[in-house]
C-alpha cells in the first residue's frame, strides 16, 4: 500500500501540471464556501442583534397604545386620538393579577440646557414602574418616587448619551439642568442600553415624573392623559393572561360594547421581536441554503475535472498498475487529488467569506457575525463535497483493466 | 521447479460476432534463469502471451502456474502484488511516466510496496547506476534518448529484485547501436544476477542473444529450440 505523503505528492504534482484548470475548478468551491459563510454571517449577525435589542427593551412587555389596531381600510389612526389615562394605568396595576409593573408614559421632545451646552432630546414622563418594566437600572444616584409623581417634582433621570453630551466627564447628579427653560434637578443616571430595534439610541432620553411632564413641560389636552402604557407581565407564560385581563378591563373602563371597535391596542413586544428573530433566522438559513447550492455546483465541477483527468491519465494509471499499484492505491490518488482541490478551495473560500462579511458590514452596515461553527461547517462540507464527487472518478480509474489502460491512446 | 508453466492457455477476443483466437492452446515451461526469445509474425499472439504471463491480462482458458502457484484464482490486488514483487516489464514504448524524473520513475514499484523513502531513493540510485545512467537521475523522459529511456525502464524492472523480466520488443524503437547496448545489459542481468528473461523480438540478431527461441504462429507454438552454439551472439563462458 502506498503511503499518504507519497500519494499527496503525486496529487499535488498532477494539480500543478494543470495550474489554470485546478485554479478554475477551485474557484467553484471558493465561491460556494465564501457565499455560505457570508450568508450565515449575515443571518447570525441579524438575529444576534435582535436578541440584544430584545434584552435591552426588557422582557415580557406589553405596550398599550390609544387607537384601534384594525388598519384594514382607512383607519390607520393608532395613537392619533389619545384615550388612555393615568387612571387606566393605575387600574391595570391594581386589577390585573398577571401584571407585575406598569409604566404610563407621556412623552415629547424638548431642548435641554446645562451651562452653555444644549441638546434636543426625547423626554418621557412616567412613574417609578418604568425601571422594572424596562429592566433598567441606575448607574448612579436614585430614582424618583411615587411621592415625586404626586407632587410633580422637578427632578429627572438622564440617559448616558445626555450625560456625555451635556456633562462630559463631570458627575451630573445634584446639578440643575433646564428643560424648556424649567429648571430640573438631576437625581440619577440610567445605565447604558445601546440601540433599539429601529436603530434608535435608547440612552438619548430623559425620564421625569409623569405629572411633571404633563403639567410643567408639555401640557395636556385633558387631565391625566398618557400617550402609552407599558406593562410587564409576571412571566412569559402570563403574557397572554395579562393581555386578556387588560383588554377586558380597558373595554369596561372605556365602555366599549361587544360589537364596537376598541379605542386602544395591546401589543406584545416580546412576541413581535421573537417573530422577527425567527423570520431573520429562517431568512439566514434560506440564504445559506441557496449559497450551498453553489458549493454543490462547485463539487460537480470537481467531479467533471476529475473525470477528464482520469481519462487523460489512463496510460499513467496503466503504468502504475503494471508496477503493482492496487485498487486503493489508484483510488486514493484521485480522491486525494479531489480532496486537495476542495480543501484548498475551502480555505480560500473561508478567507473570502470572512472578508466578504467584513466588506458587507462596512459597506451596507449590516451586522455580520462569522461564527466558528459556520467556518468549521463549511470547511467540512467542502471536504465532503470533494470526497463525494472525487470518489466516482477514482472508483472508475481503479476498475480499469491494466492492459487496456496501458494500451489506451 | 519451473518458474513458468502454462497448460493449454487460450485467449479469445470477442469482436461483435467474430472471435479472434489470439492464443490457441499454448503449453510450455520456462525454468529459473533461462533466457528465452519469442519470435513470430505480426499478430501471432506473442504480446498476448506476454501479457498473460505478466499477469496484466487474464487468459480465456487454460492454466498458468508462476513459481508453482496457480495465478488463475488470484484477485486484482493479488495480481498487482505479483507484478510488483515478481515481474519486471520492459515495453517497446518504454512506458515511463511523463514529467517525472528518471529517479522517481525507478522508485515507482517501491512506492507501492511500502518501502521507506530513504531506502527507495538509495535502491533507485543503485539501479540507475547499474544501467550506466549516473548523473541522469533528475532528467525527465523527454530529456533522454530512446536508449537511455529504455535503460530507465530496465532499472525500474530490476529495482524490486523481480526474478522475471518480460520484455516485449524492447529494442523495437531503437537504432542498432542502442539495441546492442540494451541487449548486453539484459544478457548481463541474466548471467550475473540469474534473472529469468523472456523477450519478444522480430530480429534474429536480437534473438541470438538468447539461449532458447520459441516461435509463434496463429496463436500456437510452432517451434521451441535452443540457440545453436555457432549462432550465439554471446558465447557461453
Ligand atoms: N484488445 C484486443 N482486442 C481484439 N483483438 C486483439 C486485441 N489484442 C490483440 N488482438 C488480436 O490478437 C491477435 C494477436 O495479437 P498480438 O498483439 O498478441 O500479436 P503479436 O504477435 O504481438 O503481433 P506484433 O508482432 O505485431 O506485436 C491479433 O490478431 C490481434 O488483432
Ligand atoms: Mg506484439
XYZ file of C-alpha atoms and ligand atoms in Angstrom:
678
model
C 0.000 0.000 0.000
C 1.261 3.426 -0.924
C 1.857 5.915 1.896
C -0.262 9.053 2.244
C 2.644 11.516 1.845
C 3.662 9.832 -1.423
C 0.088 9.957 -2.713
C -0.188 13.577 -1.673
C 2.972 14.349 -3.603
C 1.611 12.673 -6.720
C -1.706 14.503 -6.425
C -0.103 17.903 -5.872
C 2.129 17.375 -8.885
C -0.856 16.481 -11.046
C -2.639 19.642 -9.886
C 0.445 21.746 -10.568
C 0.718 20.436 -14.123
C -2.689 21.944 -14.899
C -2.456 25.078 -12.790
C -5.105 27.058 -14.631
C -7.546 24.186 -14.658
C -7.027 23.452 -10.976
C -7.491 27.109 -10.084
C -10.717 27.381 -12.061
C -12.049 24.204 -10.505
C -11.227 25.517 -7.060
C -12.970 28.779 -7.868
C -16.299 26.968 -7.772
C -15.608 25.753 -4.240
C -14.114 29.101 -3.192
C -17.231 30.966 -4.252
C -19.502 28.333 -2.727
C -17.785 28.308 0.666
C -17.403 32.085 0.630
C -21.083 32.553 -0.102
C -22.174 30.086 2.587
C -20.010 31.751 5.225
C -21.104 35.261 4.262
C -24.777 34.351 4.227
C -24.539 32.568 7.572
C -22.699 35.606 8.941
C -25.459 37.928 7.763
C -28.125 35.680 9.298
C -26.290 35.236 12.587
C -25.496 38.938 12.766
C -29.087 39.958 12.243
C -30.546 37.567 14.769
C -27.865 38.346 17.333
C -28.696 41.998 17.031
C -32.357 41.328 17.546
C -31.625 39.253 20.650
C -29.525 42.099 22.018
C -32.335 44.505 21.371
C -34.807 42.174 22.996
C -32.680 42.046 26.110
C -32.303 45.828 26.142
C -36.012 46.542 25.754
C -36.908 44.344 28.686
C -38.704 41.056 28.760
C -42.388 40.109 28.895
C -43.562 43.522 27.809
C -46.970 44.655 26.603
C -47.481 48.106 25.182
C -50.928 49.687 25.244
C -51.443 52.374 22.640
C -54.529 54.501 22.026
C -56.475 53.867 18.842
C -57.646 50.762 17.045
C -55.358 48.181 15.551
C -57.660 47.381 12.639
C -55.771 49.117 9.922
C -57.784 47.339 7.226
C -59.145 50.155 5.117
C -58.736 53.779 6.096
C -58.324 53.624 9.845
C -54.610 53.904 10.413
C -55.007 56.105 13.404
C -53.319 54.053 16.073
C -52.110 56.609 18.566
C -53.803 59.612 16.997
C -56.565 60.298 19.465
C -55.374 59.716 22.932
C -57.888 57.997 25.088
C -55.573 56.464 27.631
C -55.227 58.000 31.058
C -53.133 57.741 34.139
C -56.165 56.205 35.857
C -56.230 53.419 33.286
C -52.631 52.647 34.242
C -53.447 52.596 37.941
C -56.446 50.382 37.318
C -54.298 47.911 35.386
C -51.753 47.843 38.205
C -54.458 47.108 40.755
C -56.864 44.836 38.912
C -54.794 42.716 36.539
C -53.159 39.926 38.576
C -50.924 38.806 35.705
C -49.274 42.216 35.575
C -46.282 42.935 37.800
C -45.327 46.501 36.865
C -46.956 49.344 34.990
C -45.464 52.485 33.500
C -47.723 55.074 31.873
C -45.795 57.352 29.542
C -46.392 60.911 28.433
C -43.569 61.962 26.157
C -42.397 64.671 23.845
C -39.264 66.349 22.593
C -37.622 69.361 24.195
C -34.483 71.416 24.333
C -32.247 70.719 27.331
C -29.649 73.186 28.546
C -26.812 72.868 31.029
C -24.400 75.754 31.353
C -23.531 76.676 27.801
C -24.289 73.164 26.449
C -27.619 72.318 24.917
C -29.180 69.206 23.462
C -32.506 68.282 21.887
C -33.941 65.040 23.102
C -36.957 62.955 23.987
C -38.451 63.489 27.439
C -40.637 60.798 28.949
C -42.897 61.491 31.869
C -43.541 58.257 33.673
C -43.785 56.540 37.052
C -41.156 54.658 39.064
C -42.576 51.483 37.489
C -40.619 52.260 34.313
C -37.386 50.888 35.769
C -38.593 47.334 36.473
C -40.730 47.359 33.318
C -37.792 48.112 31.034
C -35.277 46.147 33.116
C -33.465 49.410 33.567
C -31.074 50.155 36.376
C -29.304 53.281 37.552
C -25.586 53.711 37.220
C -25.624 56.453 39.855
C -27.999 58.483 42.013
C -31.552 57.460 42.872
C -34.868 57.023 41.038
C -37.834 59.290 41.516
C -40.670 58.049 43.729
C -44.489 57.917 43.790
C -44.209 60.953 46.006
C -42.370 62.821 43.230
C -45.119 61.814 40.790
C -47.879 63.012 43.144
C -46.156 66.332 43.766
C -44.939 66.890 40.182
C -41.405 67.413 41.463
C -38.900 68.890 39.042
C -36.390 66.025 39.157
C -35.030 63.969 36.302
C -33.029 60.841 35.368
C -30.599 61.188 32.475
C -29.626 58.643 29.862
C -25.914 58.110 29.308
C -25.900 59.924 25.959
C -27.323 63.068 27.609
C -24.733 62.876 30.345
C -21.948 62.530 27.746
C -23.128 65.465 25.667
C -24.003 67.882 28.470
C -21.594 66.989 31.249
C -18.665 65.235 29.596
C -16.867 63.506 32.435
C -18.351 65.552 35.267
C -20.826 63.994 37.729
C -24.347 65.223 36.824
C -26.090 64.058 39.993
C -27.210 67.079 42.044
C -26.773 69.506 39.116
C -29.574 71.619 37.714
C -30.482 71.419 34.018
C -33.158 73.324 32.160
C -35.818 71.559 30.159
C -37.837 74.065 28.114
C -36.346 76.692 30.426
C -37.739 74.961 33.519
C -35.002 74.034 35.999
C -34.743 70.333 36.922
C -32.534 68.648 39.453
C -30.647 65.608 38.155
C -31.131 62.838 40.722
C -29.782 59.841 38.829
C -28.209 58.416 35.702
C -29.638 55.463 33.775
C -27.408 52.504 32.949
C -26.346 52.277 29.288
C -28.663 50.287 26.998
C -27.461 50.838 23.436
C -29.524 50.831 20.264
C -33.134 49.766 19.978
C -34.615 47.590 17.255
C -35.201 50.504 14.902
C -31.712 51.845 15.398
C -32.648 54.460 17.993
C -30.237 55.346 20.749
C -32.091 54.310 23.875
C -29.712 56.254 26.056
C -30.687 59.543 24.406
C -33.584 60.093 26.811
C -34.619 61.852 29.984
C -37.130 60.446 32.441
C -39.185 62.779 34.611
C -42.203 62.161 36.866
C -45.390 61.737 34.794
C -47.243 64.669 36.284
C -44.256 66.949 35.864
C -44.197 66.194 32.127
C -47.950 66.725 31.870
C -48.172 69.942 33.819
C -44.781 71.636 33.708
C -43.205 70.695 30.358
C -45.721 69.804 27.672
C -49.225 70.456 28.999
C -52.139 68.082 28.172
C -55.350 68.399 26.147
C -57.140 66.811 29.071
C -56.128 65.985 32.579
C -54.325 62.730 33.168
C -53.771 61.882 29.503
C -50.927 59.494 28.681
C -49.589 58.521 25.279
C -48.952 54.886 26.061
C -48.808 52.434 28.897
C -46.039 49.871 29.135
C -46.782 46.794 31.203
C -44.663 43.925 32.412
C -46.260 40.538 32.885
C -45.273 38.332 35.812
C -43.679 35.810 33.442
C -43.525 34.707 29.858
C -46.368 32.248 30.448
C -48.579 35.003 31.879
C -48.275 37.316 28.896
C -51.437 36.021 27.256
C -53.354 36.211 30.518
C -52.159 39.768 31.088
C -53.220 40.737 27.585
C -56.692 39.288 28.142
C -57.109 40.968 31.514
C -56.036 44.352 30.145
C -58.369 44.075 27.158
C -61.281 43.222 29.412
C -60.513 45.900 31.970
C -59.973 48.721 29.486
C -63.032 47.795 27.389
C -65.052 48.034 30.563
C -63.481 51.300 31.619
C -63.881 52.839 28.154
C -67.416 51.458 27.886
C -66.877 49.669 24.616
C -69.773 47.473 23.616
C -69.281 43.922 22.298
C -69.718 44.992 18.671
C -67.808 48.242 18.940
C -64.238 48.758 17.910
C -61.699 49.082 20.686
C -60.147 52.520 21.147
C -56.832 51.073 22.283
C -54.399 48.400 21.170
C -52.375 45.948 23.251
C -49.129 44.868 21.609
C -46.933 42.061 22.756
C -43.427 43.384 22.208
C -41.584 40.210 23.108
C -43.685 38.192 20.724
C -43.156 40.698 17.972
C -39.413 40.599 18.490
C -39.343 36.817 18.711
C -41.263 36.539 15.497
C -38.822 38.899 13.901
C -35.877 36.948 15.216
C -37.347 33.734 13.928
C -38.013 35.112 10.496
C -34.497 36.522 10.424
C -33.102 33.119 11.296
C -35.189 31.435 8.632
C -34.056 34.073 6.173
C -30.411 33.473 7.086
C -30.771 29.731 6.678
C -32.522 30.205 3.366
C -29.678 32.373 2.129
C -27.143 29.796 3.287
C -29.109 27.043 1.578
C -29.082 28.975 -1.678
C -25.362 29.604 -1.241
C -24.702 25.920 -0.623
C -26.206 25.154 -3.998
C -23.234 26.983 -5.480
C -20.992 24.792 -3.331
C -22.719 21.781 -4.825
C -22.174 23.147 -8.307
C -18.518 23.609 -7.391
C -18.442 19.947 -6.380
C -19.848 18.914 -9.725
C -17.074 20.985 -11.317
C -14.548 18.941 -9.352
C -16.127 15.704 -10.473
C -16.087 16.873 -14.072
C -12.410 17.769 -13.958
C -11.529 14.550 -12.145
C -13.284 12.504 -14.822
C -11.339 14.359 -17.502
C -8.178 13.827 -15.517
C -8.796 10.080 -15.211
C -9.360 9.792 -18.952
C -6.283 11.840 -19.766
C -4.141 9.803 -17.455
C -5.395 6.352 -18.363
C -1.929 5.365 -19.577
C -0.367 6.648 -16.382
C -2.847 4.535 -14.443
C -1.876 1.533 -16.603
C 1.818 2.103 -15.903
C 1.167 2.377 -12.181
C -0.884 -0.809 -12.242
C 1.807 -2.665 -14.191
C 4.354 -1.953 -11.464
C 1.988 -3.042 -8.701
C -0.472 -0.266 -7.813
C -3.532 -1.821 -6.166
C -7.178 -0.779 -6.314
C -6.937 1.546 -3.324
C -3.591 2.986 -4.371
C -5.242 4.313 -7.512
C -8.422 5.370 -5.728
C -6.522 7.178 -3.025
C -4.518 9.080 -5.604
C -7.605 10.538 -7.257
C -9.597 11.004 -4.064
C -6.728 12.922 -2.513
C -6.469 14.982 -5.669
C -10.160 15.900 -5.435
C -9.892 16.495 -1.690
C -6.880 18.750 -2.175
C -8.819 20.791 -4.699
C -11.837 21.123 -2.450
C -9.942 21.744 0.783
C -7.632 24.390 -0.654
C -10.751 25.873 -2.229
C -12.415 25.618 1.189
C -9.650 27.527 2.963
C -9.609 30.221 0.284
C -13.410 30.308 0.482
C -13.271 30.838 4.241
C -10.937 33.775 3.718
C -13.255 35.106 1.026
C -16.303 34.602 3.251
C -14.774 36.367 6.248
C -13.588 39.305 4.185
C -16.912 39.342 2.329
C -18.778 39.642 5.640
C -16.456 42.420 6.764
C -16.898 44.301 3.500
C -20.650 43.853 3.661
C -20.927 45.280 7.155
C -18.589 48.136 6.252
C -20.391 48.938 3.004
C -24.048 48.279 3.738
C -23.859 48.490 7.507
C -25.309 45.047 8.172
C -24.257 43.416 11.366
C -22.398 40.232 10.342
C -21.054 37.627 12.721
C -18.806 34.853 11.352
C -19.274 32.066 13.875
C -16.500 29.454 14.247
C -19.199 26.830 13.763
C -20.095 28.161 10.317
C -16.409 28.119 9.332
C -15.990 24.568 10.588
C -19.239 23.536 8.946
C -18.475 24.914 5.518
C -14.888 23.637 5.630
C -16.009 20.109 6.410
C -18.817 20.441 3.877
C -16.311 21.347 1.179
C -14.196 18.350 2.226
C -17.261 16.169 1.978
C -18.048 17.585 -1.443
C -14.510 16.730 -2.596
C -14.770 13.236 -1.173
C -18.200 12.634 -2.629
C -17.520 13.997 -6.099
C -13.974 12.644 -6.187
C -14.979 9.120 -5.347
C -16.721 8.192 -8.558
C -13.846 9.199 -10.879
C -11.390 7.492 -8.514
C -13.549 4.377 -8.446
C -13.765 4.403 -12.227
C -9.984 4.703 -12.537
C -9.342 1.850 -10.138
C -11.518 -0.563 -12.098
C -9.564 -0.145 -15.334
C -8.075 -3.290 -16.769
C -4.264 -2.877 -16.575
C -3.651 -3.936 -20.167
C -6.470 -1.796 -21.574
C -5.190 1.174 -19.604
C -1.651 0.623 -20.900
C -2.854 0.442 -24.490
C -5.143 3.474 -24.168
C -4.466 6.004 -26.911
C 10.839 -26.331 -10.442
C 9.755 -24.339 -13.466
C 9.365 -20.618 -12.969
C 6.655 -20.507 -15.615
C 4.363 -23.321 -16.594
C 1.391 -22.856 -18.909
C -1.111 -25.545 -19.774
C -3.384 -25.144 -22.793
C -3.572 -21.369 -22.481
C -6.082 -19.729 -24.795
C -7.139 -16.149 -25.284
C -10.162 -15.303 -27.399
C -11.212 -11.754 -28.196
C -14.901 -11.408 -28.992
C -15.392 -8.630 -31.514
C -19.066 -8.352 -32.331
C -19.995 -11.631 -33.943
C -16.452 -12.667 -34.927
C -13.958 -14.049 -32.456
C -10.169 -13.706 -32.650
C -8.202 -16.594 -31.188
C -5.116 -14.604 -30.244
C -3.694 -17.557 -28.308
C -4.726 -21.062 -29.090
C -3.540 -23.789 -26.738
C -0.096 -22.683 -25.593
C 1.656 -25.096 -23.230
C 5.264 -24.512 -22.290
C 7.579 -24.231 -19.334
C 10.437 -21.853 -18.613
C 12.910 -22.725 -15.905
C 14.568 -20.349 -13.489
C 17.482 -18.478 -15.011
C 16.573 -19.101 -18.649
C 16.877 -16.508 -21.396
C 14.090 -17.069 -23.914
C 13.341 -15.176 -27.110
C 9.869 -15.319 -28.640
C 9.561 -14.757 -32.367
C 6.850 -14.994 -34.943
C 4.922 -12.960 -37.492
C 2.824 -9.972 -36.566
C -0.468 -10.949 -34.974
C 0.752 -14.412 -33.974
C -0.090 -13.852 -30.299
C 3.329 -13.025 -28.824
C 2.183 -9.912 -26.946
C -0.969 -11.653 -25.844
C 1.140 -14.433 -24.314
C 3.460 -11.940 -22.623
C 0.528 -10.008 -21.122
C -0.995 -13.169 -19.717
C 2.201 -14.467 -18.136
C 2.865 -10.928 -16.892
C -0.494 -11.008 -15.056
C -1.599 -7.891 -16.932
C -4.347 -9.828 -18.667
C -6.303 -12.973 -17.877
C -6.494 -15.956 -20.247
C -9.803 -17.207 -21.608
C -8.857 -20.784 -20.849
C -6.046 -22.974 -19.603
C -3.860 -22.830 -16.566
C -0.868 -20.689 -15.654
C 1.470 -21.526 -12.798
C 4.002 -18.901 -11.756
C 6.644 -20.187 -9.377
C 4.401 -23.171 -8.712
C 1.299 -21.195 -7.776
C -1.883 -21.040 -9.810
C -2.434 -17.473 -10.914
C -5.935 -18.210 -12.207
C -7.684 -17.802 -8.889
C -5.997 -14.588 -7.759
C -7.937 -11.328 -7.448
C -6.900 -7.938 -8.829
C -4.896 -6.872 -5.826
C -3.109 -10.205 -5.516
C -2.138 -9.955 -9.187
C -0.890 -6.405 -8.559
C 1.204 -7.762 -5.719
C 2.646 -10.470 -8.015
C 3.532 -7.868 -10.669
C 5.114 -5.722 -8.012
C 7.260 -8.442 -6.430
C 7.975 -10.986 -9.157
C 7.784 -9.373 -12.572
C 9.616 -6.526 -14.257
C 8.255 -5.201 -17.542
C 10.164 -3.613 -20.392
C 7.934 -2.362 -23.190
C 8.637 -1.242 -26.706
C 7.274 2.246 -25.940
C 9.228 2.494 -22.628
C 6.074 3.382 -20.662
C 7.750 5.878 -18.366
C 5.672 8.477 -16.538
C 5.992 11.813 -18.342
C 7.108 14.937 -16.435
C 8.627 12.662 -13.821
C 12.339 12.296 -13.204
C 14.211 9.085 -14.045
C 14.770 8.575 -10.333
C 11.087 8.815 -9.480
C 10.183 6.544 -12.364
C 12.534 3.913 -10.968
C 11.163 4.445 -7.450
C 7.638 3.702 -8.651
C 7.458 -0.060 -7.872
C 8.847 0.570 -4.380
C 6.218 3.259 -3.806
C 3.567 0.561 -3.908
C 5.198 -1.901 -1.522
C 5.673 0.480 1.371
C 9.444 0.807 1.052
C 10.689 3.679 3.267
C 11.697 6.810 1.297
C 15.418 6.677 2.078
C 15.843 3.071 1.049
C 13.698 3.762 -2.006
C 15.982 6.567 -3.109
C 19.118 4.579 -2.471
C 17.970 1.485 -4.354
C 16.742 3.565 -7.291
C 20.111 5.339 -7.469
C 21.897 1.985 -7.489
C 19.675 0.582 -10.225
C 20.232 3.664 -12.393
C 23.955 3.428 -11.802
C 23.933 -0.226 -12.847
C 22.283 0.880 -16.096
C 25.019 3.478 -16.661
C 22.721 6.416 -16.024
C 24.653 8.166 -13.289
C 24.092 11.888 -13.479
C 20.810 11.486 -15.348
C 18.702 10.841 -12.238
C 16.814 14.104 -12.426
C 16.208 14.137 -16.150
C 12.654 13.731 -17.342
C 11.918 11.140 -20.069
C 11.677 13.836 -22.755
C 15.222 14.889 -21.887
C 16.614 11.381 -22.504
C 17.402 9.450 -25.682
C 15.428 6.333 -26.549
C 18.231 4.056 -25.378
C 18.509 5.962 -22.115
C 14.764 5.823 -21.603
C 14.790 2.077 -22.140
C 17.611 1.751 -19.587
C 15.492 3.705 -17.087
C 12.692 1.226 -17.789
C 15.054 -1.712 -17.187
C 16.247 -0.107 -13.943
C 12.584 0.150 -12.899
C 12.049 -3.533 -13.794
C 15.030 -4.553 -11.694
C 14.625 -2.387 -8.674
C 12.240 -4.629 -6.758
C 14.563 -7.623 -7.397
C 11.974 -9.403 -9.514
C 13.155 -12.877 -10.601
C 11.454 -12.463 -14.010
C 11.797 -9.775 -16.658
C 9.337 -9.666 -19.553
C 10.459 -7.557 -22.486
C 8.073 -7.032 -25.429
C 10.168 -5.755 -28.354
C 12.445 -3.720 -26.075
C 14.630 -2.690 -28.998
C 11.760 -2.072 -31.380
C 12.120 1.708 -31.200
C 15.924 1.821 -31.007
C 18.760 2.030 -33.532
C 21.241 -0.856 -33.872
C 23.865 0.560 -31.522
C 21.421 1.299 -28.712
C 19.795 -2.087 -29.295
C 23.102 -3.871 -28.811
C 23.820 -1.843 -25.679
C 20.449 -2.746 -24.249
C 20.870 -6.411 -25.123
C 24.289 -6.533 -23.488
C 22.756 -5.168 -20.285
C 19.986 -7.761 -20.471
C 22.468 -10.593 -21.006
C 24.456 -9.348 -18.022
C 21.354 -9.416 -15.825
C 20.665 -12.949 -16.925
C 24.228 -14.177 -16.469
C 25.275 -12.333 -13.344
C 22.039 -11.989 -11.401
C 20.319 -15.140 -12.638
C 17.229 -13.206 -13.658
C 14.922 -15.112 -15.993
C 14.378 -13.189 -19.234
C 11.573 -13.630 -21.758
C 11.914 -11.322 -24.711
C 9.814 -10.774 -27.824
C 11.577 -9.675 -30.980
C 11.258 -9.697 -34.742
C 15.009 -9.552 -35.329
C 17.104 -12.721 -35.484
C 20.169 -10.704 -34.388
C 18.438 -9.758 -31.176
C 17.061 -13.260 -30.650
C 20.601 -14.564 -30.991
C 21.449 -13.009 -27.608
C 19.155 -15.567 -26.002
C 19.617 -19.277 -25.296
C 16.250 -20.557 -26.483
C 13.940 -19.413 -29.248
C 10.189 -20.093 -29.225
C 8.312 -19.383 -32.434
C 4.614 -18.499 -32.528
C 2.208 -18.654 -35.444
C -1.560 -18.089 -35.314
C -1.633 -18.362 -31.565
C 0.304 -21.610 -31.451
C 3.864 -22.534 -30.572
C 5.355 -23.863 -33.803
C 8.947 -24.395 -32.700
C 10.929 -24.318 -29.464
C 14.699 -24.823 -29.824
C 17.920 -23.868 -28.115
C 20.149 -21.369 -29.950
C 22.949 -23.208 -31.711
C 26.406 -22.578 -30.348
C 27.555 -21.196 -33.686
C 24.757 -18.649 -33.845
C 25.126 -17.310 -30.324
C 25.854 -13.604 -30.110
C 27.350 -14.012 -26.671
C 29.246 -17.239 -26.187
C 28.900 -19.382 -23.106
C 31.682 -18.625 -20.668
N -7.594 -5.980 -27.329
C -7.770 -6.733 -28.433
N -8.979 -6.829 -28.963
C -9.160 -7.602 -30.065
N -8.219 -8.292 -30.694
C -6.986 -8.182 -30.178
C -6.682 -7.409 -29.038
N -5.363 -7.533 -28.769
C -4.856 -8.321 -29.711
N -5.820 -8.725 -30.556
C -5.646 -9.624 -31.694
O -4.998 -10.772 -31.229
C -4.094 -11.205 -32.190
C -2.734 -11.370 -31.556
O -2.250 -10.088 -31.198
P -0.847 -9.842 -30.519
O -0.771 -8.429 -30.144
O -0.640 -10.862 -29.469
O 0.147 -10.114 -31.747
P 1.731 -10.009 -31.760
O 2.242 -11.359 -32.042
O 2.220 -9.348 -30.551
O 1.959 -9.084 -33.017
P 3.091 -7.977 -33.248
O 4.306 -8.705 -33.618
O 2.565 -7.164 -34.370
O 3.219 -7.208 -31.989
C -4.089 -10.206 -33.314
O -4.839 -10.742 -34.373
C -4.766 -9.009 -32.737
O -5.557 -8.386 -33.719
Mg 3.185 -7.520 -30.035
